Amino acid sequence: MINDKKIIVAIDGFSSCGKSTMAKRLAAEKGYIYVDTGAMYRAVALFAMQNGWMNETEINTAELEKHIGTIKLYFRKNADGKAEIYLNDENVENKIRSLEVANGASRVSTLGFVRRELVRQQQVMGAEKGIVMDGRDITTVVFPNAELKIFVTASSQIRALRRTKELEEKGEKVSFREVLANIEERDYRDTHRSESPLVQVADAFVIDNSDLTPEEQQQKLNLLFESITKGL
Ligand code: DC
């Protein structure tokens, strides 16, 4: 018998560890919605930068907080079926993928008022279930009652190698050392901030993909999904 009861799949993990690739694939295979919450924090950083409220050292938190309620974020599929993020009706999918915005995202994500607004929007997106969401606080804060919780990890060296390649392919000039330093800095900030730090919850399944191919990783995730939905 086919079981069509929808669940919430909550995926947390370090940056650049391939969470989104496997989350996206699972969502596509199961007809679920996929939400990349990192893209939402990146879009908030871009919003702050575009308005001159953030530079390399400072954030004008008063202005950002005043305008946080005016930020409209949504995802739309492009012609290839890939979900892209819109910030106040502008497609910012490419703009948010730079190292500069990644760093900015890591900084705005430490602000309580930013987190509260984005968590609220994410909970609305998942109200009907049938969703795969990835980020840093999905298993802990956004959907602590998700039916399937995953914690993804890989060594920082491996992640930096993969990320350097990805950025080079996009034409960004970066060095491995720079990317590694950026990843380690973000890991530290993500796990040590006072607002919703990245933690591994006791009931999350851990996938360490340092030595896994994308296919092996996908297989693990799909097996976990099947084992959870089978029992519903
Ligand atoms: O996954 P990513 O690299 O696109 O995320 C960008 C930043 O946003 C990252 O430094 C951590 C932060 N983030 C967060 O604090 N909470 C989330 N749910 C998702 C991302």
Tab-separated table of C-alpha atoms and ligand atoms in Angstrom:
chain	number	residue	atom	x	y	z
A	1	MET	CA	0.000	0.000	0.000
A	2	ILE	CA	1.331	3.469	-0.858
A	3	ASN	CA	1.732	5.694	2.163
A	4	ASP	CA	1.119	9.311	1.238
A	5	LYS	CA	1.181	10.825	4.699
A	6	LYS	CA	3.504	13.838	4.492
A	7	ILE	CA	6.224	14.521	6.995
A	8	ILE	CA	8.694	17.275	7.844
A	9	VAL	CA	12.338	16.517	7.116
A	10	ALA	CA	14.590	18.824	9.164
A	11	ILE	CA	18.262	18.910	8.214
A	12	ASP	CA	20.979	20.791	10.104
A	13	GLY	CA	24.705	20.823	9.632
A	14	PHE	CA	27.868	22.783	9.003
A	15	SER	CA	28.273	25.074	6.017
A	16	SER	CA	29.315	23.622	2.655
A	17	CYS	CA	28.725	20.015	3.613
A	18	GLY	CA	26.331	19.151	0.823
A	19	LYS	CA	23.138	19.422	2.865
A	20	SER	CA	21.252	21.319	0.222
A	21	THR	CA	22.139	18.990	-2.656
A	22	MET	CA	20.721	15.954	-0.898
A	23	ALA	CA	17.787	17.863	0.590
A	24	LYS	CA	16.827	19.170	-2.849
A	25	ARG	CA	17.015	15.732	-4.415
A	26	LEU	CA	14.925	14.127	-1.712
A	27	ALA	CA	12.296	16.856	-2.056
A	28	ALA	CA	12.181	16.463	-5.852
A	29	GLU	CA	11.827	12.674	-5.606
A	30	LYS	CA	9.051	12.805	-3.016
A	31	GLY	CA	7.186	15.804	-4.422
A	32	TYR	CA	8.032	17.808	-1.305
A	33	ILE	CA	8.820	21.530	-1.041
A	34	TYR	CA	12.492	22.318	-0.459
A	35	VAL	CA	13.519	25.355	1.604
A	36	ASP	CA	17.124	26.509	1.854
A	37	THR	CA	17.039	28.650	5.016
A	38	GLY	CA	20.696	29.662	4.545
A	39	ALA	CA	19.560	31.510	1.422
A	40	MET	CA	17.088	33.439	3.575
A	41	TYR	CA	19.848	34.610	5.981
A	42	ARG	CA	22.016	35.478	2.968
A	43	ALA	CA	19.177	37.542	1.491
A	44	VAL	CA	18.825	39.474	4.757
A	45	ALA	CA	22.580	40.193	4.658
A	46	LEU	CA	22.298	41.379	1.065
A	47	PHE	CA	19.336	43.573	2.040
A	48	ALA	CA	21.443	45.165	4.819
A	49	MET	CA	24.402	45.672	2.454
A	50	GLN	CA	22.307	47.139	-0.357
A	51	ASN	CA	20.838	49.668	2.063
A	52	GLY	CA	24.237	50.628	3.459
A	53	TRP	CA	23.495	49.182	6.907
A	54	MET	CA	26.333	46.698	6.911
A	55	ASN	CA	30.019	46.859	6.045
A	56	GLU	CA	32.905	44.527	6.862
A	57	THR	CA	33.012	45.491	10.522
A	58	GLU	CA	29.679	46.956	11.544
A	59	ILE	CA	25.933	46.423	11.270
A	60	ASN	CA	23.423	49.193	11.828
A	61	THR	CA	21.126	46.943	13.842
A	62	ALA	CA	18.670	49.757	14.643
A	63	GLU	CA	17.906	50.360	10.943
A	64	LEU	CA	17.867	46.669	10.088
A	65	GLU	CA	15.476	45.920	12.930
A	66	LYS	CA	13.219	48.800	11.906
A	67	HIS	CA	12.922	47.380	8.389
A	68	ILE	CA	13.020	43.632	9.055
A	69	GLY	CA	9.232	43.398	8.723
A	70	THR	CA	9.400	44.800	5.176
A	71	ILE	CA	11.582	41.972	3.881
A	72	LYS	CA	9.539	39.711	1.644
A	73	LEU	CA	11.241	36.403	0.851
A	74	TYR	CA	9.988	33.609	-1.326
A	75	PHE	CA	11.255	30.840	-3.577
A	76	ARG	CA	10.240	30.328	-7.205
A	77	LYS	CA	11.294	27.550	-9.530
A	78	ASN	CA	13.249	28.629	-12.618
A	79	ALA	CA	12.898	27.033	-16.064
A	80	ASP	CA	15.142	24.108	-14.968
A	81	GLY	CA	12.987	23.427	-11.918
A	82	LYS	CA	15.590	24.844	-9.519
A	83	ALA	CA	14.181	26.895	-6.626
A	84	GLU	CA	15.577	30.437	-6.565
A	85	ILE	CA	15.190	33.027	-3.856
A	86	TYR	CA	13.491	36.394	-4.324
A	87	LEU	CA	14.080	39.381	-2.071
A	88	ASN	CA	11.295	41.948	-2.371
A	89	ASP	CA	10.458	40.566	-5.824
A	90	GLU	CA	14.064	40.632	-7.117
A	91	ASN	CA	15.706	37.332	-8.002
A	92	VAL	CA	18.870	37.416	-5.859
A	93	GLU	CA	19.888	33.757	-6.228
A	94	ASN	CA	23.261	34.620	-7.818
A	95	LYS	CA	24.018	37.712	-5.742
A	96	ILE	CA	23.738	35.840	-2.428
A	97	ARG	CA	26.298	33.147	-3.310
A	98	SER	CA	29.476	35.253	-2.929
A	99	LEU	CA	31.896	34.846	-0.012
A	100	GLU	CA	31.142	38.410	1.065
A	101	VAL	CA	27.429	37.693	1.433
A	102	ALA	CA	28.159	34.333	3.101
A	103	ASN	CA	30.144	36.159	5.742
A	104	GLY	CA	27.466	38.780	6.140
A	105	ALA	CA	24.835	36.046	6.548
A	106	SER	CA	26.822	34.455	9.315
A	107	ARG	CA	26.882	37.830	11.096
A	108	VAL	CA	23.212	38.804	10.673
A	109	SER	CA	22.213	35.300	11.742
A	110	THR	CA	23.506	36.058	15.259
A	111	LEU	CA	20.823	38.744	15.690
A	112	GLY	CA	17.757	37.639	17.647
A	113	PHE	CA	15.281	39.839	15.765
A	114	VAL	CA	16.490	38.484	12.406
A	115	ARG	CA	16.162	34.888	13.605
A	116	ARG	CA	12.696	35.422	15.053
A	117	GLU	CA	11.387	36.857	11.774
A	118	LEU	CA	12.915	34.139	9.602
A	119	VAL	CA	11.838	31.318	11.927
A	120	ARG	CA	8.304	32.685	11.796
A	121	GLN	CA	8.357	32.687	7.972
A	122	GLN	CA	9.853	29.160	7.891
A	123	GLN	CA	7.198	27.758	10.219
A	124	VAL	CA	4.497	29.155	7.939
A	125	MET	CA	6.178	27.493	4.934
A	126	GLY	CA	6.098	24.108	6.711
A	127	ALA	CA	2.621	24.319	8.206
A	128	GLU	CA	1.231	21.792	5.723
A	129	LYS	CA	4.206	19.408	6.051
A	130	GLY	CA	5.572	17.758	2.903
A	131	ILE	CA	8.691	19.873	3.287
A	132	VAL	CA	12.438	19.361	3.412
A	133	MET	CA	14.171	22.269	5.141
A	134	ASP	CA	17.854	22.688	5.802
A	135	GLY	CA	19.832	25.096	7.955
A	136	ARG	CA	21.352	25.352	11.429
A	137	ASP	CA	18.335	25.487	13.762
A	138	ILE	CA	15.724	23.470	11.918
A	139	THR	CA	15.894	20.412	14.192
A	140	THR	CA	16.172	22.549	17.335
A	141	VAL	CA	14.001	25.650	16.896
A	142	VAL	CA	12.030	25.729	13.642
A	143	PHE	CA	10.676	22.152	13.684
A	144	PRO	CA	11.734	20.444	16.926
A	145	ASN	CA	8.922	17.931	16.357
A	146	ALA	CA	9.916	17.012	12.801
A	147	GLU	CA	9.341	13.328	12.022
A	148	LEU	CA	12.831	12.995	10.504
A	149	LYS	CA	15.839	14.916	11.815
A	150	ILE	CA	19.266	14.755	10.203
A	151	PHE	CA	22.604	16.232	11.262
A	152	VAL	CA	25.117	16.454	8.404
A	153	THR	CA	28.827	16.903	8.847
A	154	ALA	CA	32.184	16.526	7.059
A	155	SER	CA	35.736	17.614	7.872
A	156	SER	CA	36.471	21.306	7.301
A	157	GLN	CA	39.315	20.448	4.875
A	158	ILE	CA	37.046	18.377	2.668
A	159	ARG	CA	34.355	21.027	2.734
A	160	ALA	CA	36.852	23.738	1.804
A	161	LEU	CA	38.132	21.668	-1.121
A	162	ARG	CA	34.629	21.141	-2.461
A	163	ARG	CA	33.677	24.791	-1.973
A	164	THR	CA	36.845	26.128	-3.640
A	165	LYS	CA	36.081	24.033	-6.692
A	166	GLU	CA	32.479	25.233	-6.768
A	167	LEU	CA	33.460	28.917	-6.531
A	168	GLU	CA	36.182	28.511	-9.167
A	169	GLU	CA	33.663	26.937	-11.515
A	170	LYS	CA	31.510	30.040	-11.069
A	171	GLY	CA	34.476	32.223	-12.005
A	172	GLU	CA	35.231	33.587	-8.502
A	173	LYS	CA	38.934	33.972	-7.775
A	174	VAL	CA	39.519	32.317	-4.406
A	175	SER	CA	42.304	30.385	-2.735
A	176	PHE	CA	41.826	27.156	-0.788
A	177	ARG	CA	43.317	28.814	2.316
A	178	GLU	CA	40.884	31.702	2.129
A	179	VAL	CA	37.912	29.353	1.759
A	180	LEU	CA	39.104	27.122	4.609
A	181	ALA	CA	39.557	30.126	6.894
A	182	ASN	CA	36.087	31.341	5.959
A	183	ILE	CA	34.543	27.936	6.685
A	184	GLU	CA	36.302	27.610	10.049
A	185	GLU	CA	35.313	31.117	11.042
A	186	ARG	CA	31.681	30.412	10.142
A	187	ASP	CA	31.717	27.037	11.934
A	188	TYR	CA	32.945	28.768	15.063
A	189	ARG	CA	30.321	31.500	14.844
A	190	ASP	CA	27.505	29.044	14.027
A	191	THR	CA	28.297	26.789	16.999
A	192	HIS	CA	29.193	29.458	19.580
A	193	ARG	CA	26.556	32.149	19.122
A	194	SER	CA	24.073	32.630	21.946
A	195	GLU	CA	21.040	32.716	19.619
A	196	SER	CA	20.147	29.200	18.411
A	197	PRO	CA	23.662	27.806	17.957
A	198	LEU	CA	24.168	24.811	15.688
A	199	VAL	CA	23.890	21.705	17.878
A	200	GLN	CA	23.348	18.047	17.224
A	201	VAL	CA	20.110	16.970	18.895
A	202	ALA	CA	19.926	13.533	20.486
A	203	ASP	CA	17.234	12.229	18.139
A	204	ALA	CA	18.917	13.337	14.893
A	205	PHE	CA	20.481	10.784	12.558
A	206	VAL	CA	24.077	11.778	11.817
A	207	ILE	CA	25.456	11.623	8.291
A	208	ASP	CA	29.205	12.287	8.056
A	209	ASN	CA	29.866	12.547	4.333
A	210	SER	CA	33.663	13.113	4.416
A	211	ASP	CA	34.173	9.765	2.707
A	212	LEU	CA	30.832	9.375	0.979
A	213	THR	CA	30.009	10.036	-2.646
A	214	PRO	CA	26.921	12.195	-3.226
A	215	GLU	CA	25.096	9.012	-4.321
A	216	GLU	CA	25.996	7.145	-1.116
A	217	GLN	CA	24.881	10.089	0.953
A	218	GLN	CA	21.605	10.276	-0.945
A	219	GLN	CA	21.022	6.578	-0.424
A	220	LYS	CA	21.422	6.971	3.328
A	221	LEU	CA	18.976	9.853	3.439
A	222	ASN	CA	16.426	8.056	1.279
A	223	LEU	CA	16.643	4.925	3.444
A	224	LEU	CA	16.017	6.983	6.559
A	225	PHE	CA	13.072	8.685	4.874
A	226	GLU	CA	11.584	5.328	3.844
A	227	SER	CA	12.032	3.837	7.298
A	228	ILE	CA	10.259	6.778	8.944
A	229	THR	CA	7.373	7.065	6.480
A	230	LYS	CA	6.833	3.275	6.440
A	231	GLY	CA	5.873	3.364	10.087
A	232	LEU	CA	3.228	6.081	9.742
B	1	DC	O1	23.933	27.379	4.715
B	1	DC	P1	24.515	28.723	4.301
B	1	DC	O2	26.010	28.731	4.224
B	1	DC	O3	23.888	29.268	3.064
B	1	DC	O4	24.114	29.724	5.492
B	1	DC	C1	24.552	31.058	5.524
B	1	DC	C2	24.699	31.502	6.980
B	1	DC	O5	23.411	31.602	7.585
B	1	DC	C3	25.540	30.559	7.838
B	1	DC	O6	26.705	31.186	8.316
B	1	DC	C4	24.673	30.236	9.023
B	1	DC	C5	23.412	31.006	8.871
B	1	DC	N1	22.214	30.182	9.038
B	1	DC	C6	21.628	30.137	10.270
B	1	DC	O7	22.127	30.742	11.213
B	1	DC	N2	20.482	29.432	10.449
B	1	DC	C7	19.938	28.763	9.451
B	1	DC	N3	18.810	28.086	9.657
B	1	DC	C8	20.550	28.758	8.168
B	1	DC	C9	21.701	29.474	7.990
